[in-house]
mmCIF file of C-alpha atoms in Angstrom:
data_model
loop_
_atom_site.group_PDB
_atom_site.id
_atom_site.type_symbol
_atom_site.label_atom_id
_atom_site.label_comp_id
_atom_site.label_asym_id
_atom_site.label_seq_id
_atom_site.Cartn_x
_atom_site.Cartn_y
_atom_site.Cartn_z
ATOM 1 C CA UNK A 952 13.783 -45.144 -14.188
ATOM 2 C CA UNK A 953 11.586 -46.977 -11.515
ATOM 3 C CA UNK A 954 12.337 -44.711 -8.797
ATOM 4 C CA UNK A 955 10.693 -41.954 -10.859
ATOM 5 C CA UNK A 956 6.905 -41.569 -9.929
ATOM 6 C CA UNK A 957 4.292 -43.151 -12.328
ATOM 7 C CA UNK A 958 2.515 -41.527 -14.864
ATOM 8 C CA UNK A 959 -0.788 -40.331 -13.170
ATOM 9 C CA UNK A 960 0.825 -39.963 -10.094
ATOM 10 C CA UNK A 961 -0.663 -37.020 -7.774
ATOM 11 C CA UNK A 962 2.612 -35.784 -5.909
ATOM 12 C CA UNK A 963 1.352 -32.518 -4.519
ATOM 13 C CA UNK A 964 -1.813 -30.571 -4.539
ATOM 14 C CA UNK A 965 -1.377 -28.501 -7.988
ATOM 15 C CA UNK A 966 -2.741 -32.129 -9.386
ATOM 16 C CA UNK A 967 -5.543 -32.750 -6.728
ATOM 17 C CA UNK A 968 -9.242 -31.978 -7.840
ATOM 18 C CA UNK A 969 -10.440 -28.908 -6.509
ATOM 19 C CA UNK A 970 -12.791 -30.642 -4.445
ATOM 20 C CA UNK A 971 -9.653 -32.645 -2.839
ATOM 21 C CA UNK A 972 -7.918 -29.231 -2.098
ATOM 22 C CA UNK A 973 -11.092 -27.787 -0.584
ATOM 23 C CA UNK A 974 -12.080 -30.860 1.719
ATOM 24 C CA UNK A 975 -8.351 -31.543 3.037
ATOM 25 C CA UNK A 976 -6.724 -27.919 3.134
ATOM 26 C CA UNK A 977 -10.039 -25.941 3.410
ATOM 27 C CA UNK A 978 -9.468 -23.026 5.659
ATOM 28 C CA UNK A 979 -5.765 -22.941 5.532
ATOM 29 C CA UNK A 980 -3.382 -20.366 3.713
ATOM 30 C CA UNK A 981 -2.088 -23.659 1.773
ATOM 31 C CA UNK A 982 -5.567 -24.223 0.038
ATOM 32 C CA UNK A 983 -5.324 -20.879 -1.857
ATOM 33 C CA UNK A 984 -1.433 -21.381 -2.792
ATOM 34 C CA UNK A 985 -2.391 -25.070 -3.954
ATOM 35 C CA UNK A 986 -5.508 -23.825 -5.802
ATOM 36 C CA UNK A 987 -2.545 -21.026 -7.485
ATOM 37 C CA UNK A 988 -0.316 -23.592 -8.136
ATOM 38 C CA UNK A 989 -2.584 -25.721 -9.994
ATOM 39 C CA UNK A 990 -4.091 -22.899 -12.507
ATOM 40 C CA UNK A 991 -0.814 -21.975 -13.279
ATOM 41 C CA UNK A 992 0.446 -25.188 -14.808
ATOM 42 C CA UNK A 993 -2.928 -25.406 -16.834
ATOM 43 C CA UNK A 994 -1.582 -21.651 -17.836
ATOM 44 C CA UNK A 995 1.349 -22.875 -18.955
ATOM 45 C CA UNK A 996 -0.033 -26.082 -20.290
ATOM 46 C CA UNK A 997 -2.838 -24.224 -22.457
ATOM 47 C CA UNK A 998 -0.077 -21.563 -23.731
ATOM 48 C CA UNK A 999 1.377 -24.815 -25.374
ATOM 49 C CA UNK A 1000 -0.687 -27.340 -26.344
ATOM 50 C CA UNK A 1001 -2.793 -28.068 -28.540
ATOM 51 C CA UNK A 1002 -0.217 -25.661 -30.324
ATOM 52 C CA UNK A 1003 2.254 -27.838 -30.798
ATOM 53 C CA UNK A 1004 0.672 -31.246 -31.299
ATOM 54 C CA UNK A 1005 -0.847 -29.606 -34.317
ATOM 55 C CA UNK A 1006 1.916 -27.990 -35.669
ATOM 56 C CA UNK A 1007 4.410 -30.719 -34.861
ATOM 57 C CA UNK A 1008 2.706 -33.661 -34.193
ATOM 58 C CA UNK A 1009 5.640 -36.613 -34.465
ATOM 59 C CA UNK A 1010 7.406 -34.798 -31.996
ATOM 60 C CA UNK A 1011 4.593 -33.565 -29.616
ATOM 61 C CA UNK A 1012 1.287 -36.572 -30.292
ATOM 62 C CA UNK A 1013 -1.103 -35.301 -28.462
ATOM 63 C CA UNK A 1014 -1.664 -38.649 -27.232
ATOM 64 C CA UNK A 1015 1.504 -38.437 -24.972
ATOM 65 C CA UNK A 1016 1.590 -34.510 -24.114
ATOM 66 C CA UNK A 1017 -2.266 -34.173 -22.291
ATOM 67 C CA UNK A 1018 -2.824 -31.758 -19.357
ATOM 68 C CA UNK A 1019 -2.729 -34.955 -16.952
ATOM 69 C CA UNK A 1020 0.816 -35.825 -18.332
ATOM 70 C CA UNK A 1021 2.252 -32.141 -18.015
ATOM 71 C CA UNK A 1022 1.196 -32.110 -14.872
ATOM 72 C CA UNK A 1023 2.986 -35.309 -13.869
ATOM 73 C CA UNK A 1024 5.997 -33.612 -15.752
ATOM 74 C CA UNK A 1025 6.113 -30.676 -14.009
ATOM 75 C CA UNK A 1026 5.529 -32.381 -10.527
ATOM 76 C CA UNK A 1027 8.356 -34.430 -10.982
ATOM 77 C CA UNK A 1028 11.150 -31.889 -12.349
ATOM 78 C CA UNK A 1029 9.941 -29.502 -9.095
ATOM 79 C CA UNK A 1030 9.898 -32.167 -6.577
ATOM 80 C CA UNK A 1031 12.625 -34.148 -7.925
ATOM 81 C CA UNK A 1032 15.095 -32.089 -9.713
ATOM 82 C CA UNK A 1033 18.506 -32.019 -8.148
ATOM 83 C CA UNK A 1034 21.164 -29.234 -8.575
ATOM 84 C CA UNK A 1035 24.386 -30.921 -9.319
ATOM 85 C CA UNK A 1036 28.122 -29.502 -9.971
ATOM 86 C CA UNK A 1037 29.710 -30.156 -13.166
ATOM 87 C CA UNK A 1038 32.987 -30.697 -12.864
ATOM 88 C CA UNK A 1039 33.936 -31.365 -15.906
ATOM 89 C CA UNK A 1040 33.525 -28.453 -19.378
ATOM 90 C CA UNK A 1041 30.150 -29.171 -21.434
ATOM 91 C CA UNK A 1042 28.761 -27.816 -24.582
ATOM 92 C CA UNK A 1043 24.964 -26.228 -24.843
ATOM 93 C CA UNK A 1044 23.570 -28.508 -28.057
ATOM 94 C CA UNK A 1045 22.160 -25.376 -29.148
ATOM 95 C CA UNK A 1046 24.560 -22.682 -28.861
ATOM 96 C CA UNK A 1047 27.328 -24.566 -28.640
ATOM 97 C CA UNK A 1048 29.004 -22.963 -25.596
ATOM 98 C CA UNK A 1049 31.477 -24.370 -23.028
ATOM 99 C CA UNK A 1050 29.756 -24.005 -19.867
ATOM 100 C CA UNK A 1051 32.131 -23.150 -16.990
ATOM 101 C CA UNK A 1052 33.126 -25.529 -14.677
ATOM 102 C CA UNK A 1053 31.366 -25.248 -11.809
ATOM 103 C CA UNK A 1054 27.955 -24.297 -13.174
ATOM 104 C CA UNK A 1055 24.977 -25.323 -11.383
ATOM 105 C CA UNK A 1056 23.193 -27.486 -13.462
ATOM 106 C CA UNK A 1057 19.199 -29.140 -12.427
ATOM 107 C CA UNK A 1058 18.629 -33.221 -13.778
ATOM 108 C CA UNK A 1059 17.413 -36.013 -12.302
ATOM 109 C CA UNK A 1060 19.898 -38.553 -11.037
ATOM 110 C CA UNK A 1061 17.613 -41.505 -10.808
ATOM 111 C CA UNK A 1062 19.541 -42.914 -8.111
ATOM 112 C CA UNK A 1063 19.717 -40.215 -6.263
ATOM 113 C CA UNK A 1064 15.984 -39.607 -6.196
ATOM 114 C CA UNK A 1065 15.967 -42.476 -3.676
ATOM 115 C CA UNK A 1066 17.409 -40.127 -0.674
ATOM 116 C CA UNK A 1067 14.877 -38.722 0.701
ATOM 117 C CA UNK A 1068 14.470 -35.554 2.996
ATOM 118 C CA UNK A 1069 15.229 -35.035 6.574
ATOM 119 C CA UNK A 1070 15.736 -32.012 8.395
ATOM 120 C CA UNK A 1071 18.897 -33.793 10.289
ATOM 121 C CA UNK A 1072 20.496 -34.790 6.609
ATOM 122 C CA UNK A 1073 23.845 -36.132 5.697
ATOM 123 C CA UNK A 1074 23.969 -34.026 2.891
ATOM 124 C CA UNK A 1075 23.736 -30.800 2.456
ATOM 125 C CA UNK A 1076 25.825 -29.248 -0.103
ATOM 126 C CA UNK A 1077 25.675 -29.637 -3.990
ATOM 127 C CA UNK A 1078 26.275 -33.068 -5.479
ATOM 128 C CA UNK A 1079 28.976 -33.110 -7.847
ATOM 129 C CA UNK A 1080 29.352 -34.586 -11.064
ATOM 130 C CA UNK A 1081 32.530 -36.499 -11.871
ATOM 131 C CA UNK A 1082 32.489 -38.450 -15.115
ATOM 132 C CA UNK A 1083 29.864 -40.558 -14.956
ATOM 133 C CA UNK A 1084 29.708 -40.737 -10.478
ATOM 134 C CA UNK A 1085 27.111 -38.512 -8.931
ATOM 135 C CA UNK A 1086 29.570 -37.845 -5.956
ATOM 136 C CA UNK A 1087 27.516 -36.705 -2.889
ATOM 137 C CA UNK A 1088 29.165 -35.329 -0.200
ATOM 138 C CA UNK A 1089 28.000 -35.628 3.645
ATOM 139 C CA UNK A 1090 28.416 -34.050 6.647
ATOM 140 C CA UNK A 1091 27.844 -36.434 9.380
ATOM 141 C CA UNK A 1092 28.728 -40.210 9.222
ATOM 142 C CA UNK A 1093 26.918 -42.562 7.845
ATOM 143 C CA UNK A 1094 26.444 -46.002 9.552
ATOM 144 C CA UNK A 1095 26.530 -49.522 7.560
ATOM 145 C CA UNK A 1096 22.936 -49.820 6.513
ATOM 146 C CA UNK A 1097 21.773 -46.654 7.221
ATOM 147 C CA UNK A 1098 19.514 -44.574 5.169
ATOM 148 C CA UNK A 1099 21.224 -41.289 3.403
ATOM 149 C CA UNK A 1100 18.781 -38.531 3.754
ATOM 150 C CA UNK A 1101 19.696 -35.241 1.788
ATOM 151 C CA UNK A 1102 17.940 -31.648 2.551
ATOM 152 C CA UNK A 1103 15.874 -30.013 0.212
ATOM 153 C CA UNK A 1104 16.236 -26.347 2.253
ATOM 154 C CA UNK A 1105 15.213 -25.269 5.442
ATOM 155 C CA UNK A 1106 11.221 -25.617 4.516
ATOM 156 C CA UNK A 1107 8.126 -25.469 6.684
ATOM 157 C CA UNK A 1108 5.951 -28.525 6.208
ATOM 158 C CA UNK A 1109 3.810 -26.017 4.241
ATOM 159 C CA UNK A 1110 6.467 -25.937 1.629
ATOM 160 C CA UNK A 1111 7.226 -29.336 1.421
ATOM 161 C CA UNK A 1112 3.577 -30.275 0.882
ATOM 162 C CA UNK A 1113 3.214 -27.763 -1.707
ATOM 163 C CA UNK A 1114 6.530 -28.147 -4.164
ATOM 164 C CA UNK A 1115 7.167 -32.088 -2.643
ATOM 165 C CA UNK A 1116 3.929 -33.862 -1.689
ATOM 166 C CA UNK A 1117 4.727 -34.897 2.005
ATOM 167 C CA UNK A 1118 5.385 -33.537 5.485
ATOM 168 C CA UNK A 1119 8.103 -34.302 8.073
ATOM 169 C CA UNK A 1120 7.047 -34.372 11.791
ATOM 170 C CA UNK A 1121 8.531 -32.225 14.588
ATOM 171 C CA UNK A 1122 9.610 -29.982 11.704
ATOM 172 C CA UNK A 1123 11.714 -27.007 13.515
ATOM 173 C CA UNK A 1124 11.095 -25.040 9.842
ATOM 174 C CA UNK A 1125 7.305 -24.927 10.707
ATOM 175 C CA UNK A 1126 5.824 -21.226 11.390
ATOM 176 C CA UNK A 1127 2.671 -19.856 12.084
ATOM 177 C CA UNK A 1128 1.547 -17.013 9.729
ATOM 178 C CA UNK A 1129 0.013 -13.657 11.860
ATOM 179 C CA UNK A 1130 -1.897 -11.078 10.953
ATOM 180 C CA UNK A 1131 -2.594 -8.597 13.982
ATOM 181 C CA UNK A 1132 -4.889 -6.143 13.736
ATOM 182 C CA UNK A 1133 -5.675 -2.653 16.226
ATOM 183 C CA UNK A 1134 -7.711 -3.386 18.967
ATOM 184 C CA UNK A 1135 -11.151 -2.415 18.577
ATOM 185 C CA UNK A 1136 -13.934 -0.291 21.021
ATOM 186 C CA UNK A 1137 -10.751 1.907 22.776
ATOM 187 C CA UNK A 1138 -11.218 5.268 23.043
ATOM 188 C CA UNK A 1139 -9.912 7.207 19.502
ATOM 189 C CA UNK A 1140 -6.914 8.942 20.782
ATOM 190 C CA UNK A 1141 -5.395 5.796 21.977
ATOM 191 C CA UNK A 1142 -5.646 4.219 19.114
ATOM 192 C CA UNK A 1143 -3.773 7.065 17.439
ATOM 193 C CA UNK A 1144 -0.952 6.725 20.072
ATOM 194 C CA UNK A 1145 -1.025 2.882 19.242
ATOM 195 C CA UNK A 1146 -0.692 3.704 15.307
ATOM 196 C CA UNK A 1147 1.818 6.592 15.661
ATOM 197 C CA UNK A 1148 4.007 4.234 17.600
ATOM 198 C CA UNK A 1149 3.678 1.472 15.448
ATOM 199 C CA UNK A 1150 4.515 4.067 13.012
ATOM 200 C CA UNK A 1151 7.807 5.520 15.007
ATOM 201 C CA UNK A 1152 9.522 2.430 15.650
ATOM 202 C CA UNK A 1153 8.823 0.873 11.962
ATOM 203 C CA UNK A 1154 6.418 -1.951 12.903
ATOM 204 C CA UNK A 1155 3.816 -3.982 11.062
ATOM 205 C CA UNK A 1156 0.562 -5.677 11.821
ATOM 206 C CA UNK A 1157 1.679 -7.964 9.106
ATOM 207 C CA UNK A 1158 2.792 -10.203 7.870
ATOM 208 C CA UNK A 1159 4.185 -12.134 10.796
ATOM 209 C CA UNK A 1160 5.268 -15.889 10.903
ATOM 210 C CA UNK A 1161 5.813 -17.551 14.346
ATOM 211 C CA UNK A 1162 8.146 -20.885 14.465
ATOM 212 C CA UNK A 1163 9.016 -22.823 17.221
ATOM 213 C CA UNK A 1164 12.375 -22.847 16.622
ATOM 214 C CA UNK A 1165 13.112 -19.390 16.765
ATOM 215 C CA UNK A 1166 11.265 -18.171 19.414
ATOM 216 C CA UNK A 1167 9.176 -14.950 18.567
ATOM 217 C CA UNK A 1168 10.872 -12.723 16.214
ATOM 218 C CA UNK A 1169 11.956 -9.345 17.435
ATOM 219 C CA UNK A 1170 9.449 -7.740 14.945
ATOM 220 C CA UNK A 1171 6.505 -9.557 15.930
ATOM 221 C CA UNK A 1172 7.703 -9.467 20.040
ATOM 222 C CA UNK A 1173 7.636 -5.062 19.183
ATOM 223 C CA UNK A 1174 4.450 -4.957 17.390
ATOM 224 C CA UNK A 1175 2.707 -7.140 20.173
ATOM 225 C CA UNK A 1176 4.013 -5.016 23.005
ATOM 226 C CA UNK A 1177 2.544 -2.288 21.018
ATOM 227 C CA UNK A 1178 -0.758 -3.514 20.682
ATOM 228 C CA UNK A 1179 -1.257 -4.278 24.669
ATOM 229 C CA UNK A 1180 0.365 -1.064 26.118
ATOM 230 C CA UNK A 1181 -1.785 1.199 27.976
ATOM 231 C CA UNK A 1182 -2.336 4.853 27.715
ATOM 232 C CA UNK A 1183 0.615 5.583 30.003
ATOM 233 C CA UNK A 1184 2.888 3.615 28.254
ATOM 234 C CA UNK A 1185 1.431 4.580 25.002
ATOM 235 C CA UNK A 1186 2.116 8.050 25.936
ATOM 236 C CA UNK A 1187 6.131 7.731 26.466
ATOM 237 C CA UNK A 1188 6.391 5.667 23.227
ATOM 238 C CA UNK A 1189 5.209 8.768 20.882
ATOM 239 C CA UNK A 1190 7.013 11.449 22.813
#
């Protein structure tokens, strides 16, 4: 149970202050997704408590379940929670249904919580459950003393701050959200050309993402040849 975070632990901005959000992701997309993420779980925290401590109070002391505590929960099953394999039939304890083998199930292998991330992982498909193993299998070789990274998706560093609490450098999952917009002071018929062509070929002023990795994407290369034609070549795209 050590390698779980401590209670009070601030993994990822739904549990900063507001203040915190605003000072060190001020002016970026993230601060209004972290902001988002952080009303919801007192949505879903409020829509439970103090409902429950009151009506069931040995099982929920209100003591144990506080707003700073859900949080912490929450954090953890996000950031932490593995999707494993069973191989082996279980039984729901309240239905009392055999759940096929195979199911994807989410827990928290303790053990496992010690591989971190890496964008060039070992492993990369489910884990597997086999009696009581956590079998995890690995694409590349691993070397004697060598860390065991896993992958927890193809995410932008965005992503990983938001639902993890960290970044990776040289991240090839990074992008760039665009919005593009018409250009403004041209004469009014050529911005109708610009529009009706945007509008003939299917293309958007947003949204956009640009990454590294990929290169600009077809969508976003049309829309921005668009945008910087001239007249001319305005005039052959609407005929």
């Amino acid at each position: 149970l050590n390698s779980l975070p401590p209670v009070g632990a601030k993994l990822t901005p739904a549990s900063w202050p507001p203040d915190a959000i605003a000072f060190l992701l001020g002016g970026t997309p993230l601060a209004a997704d972290a902001a988002a993420a952080r009303e919801k779980l007192a949505r879903q925290y409020a829509a439970l408590f103090p409902a429950l401590s009151e009506h069931y109070p040995e099982a929920f002391p209100a003591e144990a379940y506080t707003a700073e505590a859900f949080r912490g929960a929450a954090e953890a099953w996000n950031a932490y929670g593995m999707t494993v394999m069973s191989t082996l039939k279980e039984t729901t304890s309240t239905e009392k249904e055999s759940l096929p083998i195979g199911t994807p199930v989410t827990c928290l292998p303790t053990v496992a919580l010690l591989c971190n991330h890496s964008v060039w992982p070992h492993a990369v498909r489910y884990s597997r459950l086999r009696g009581d193993a956590l079998h995890v299998p690995v694409a590349r070789s691993v070397r004697k003393n060598e860390e065991v990274f896993v992958s927890y998706g193809a995410k932008s560093n965005a992503e990983l701050l938001l639902f993890y609490g960290f970044c990776v450098e040289n991240n090839p999952y990074d992008d760039v959200p665009l919005s593009l917009e018409l250009p403004q002071g041209e004469v009014a018929e050529v911005t109708r050309a610009r529009s009706a062509c945007l509008q003939r070929w299917r293309l958007a002023l947003s949204p956009h993402a640009a990454r590294a990795a990929k290169g600009v994407a077809p969508g976003l290369m049309g829309t921005l040849r668009v945008l910087t034609a001239d007249a001319a070549a305005l005039a052959t795209c609407v005929q």
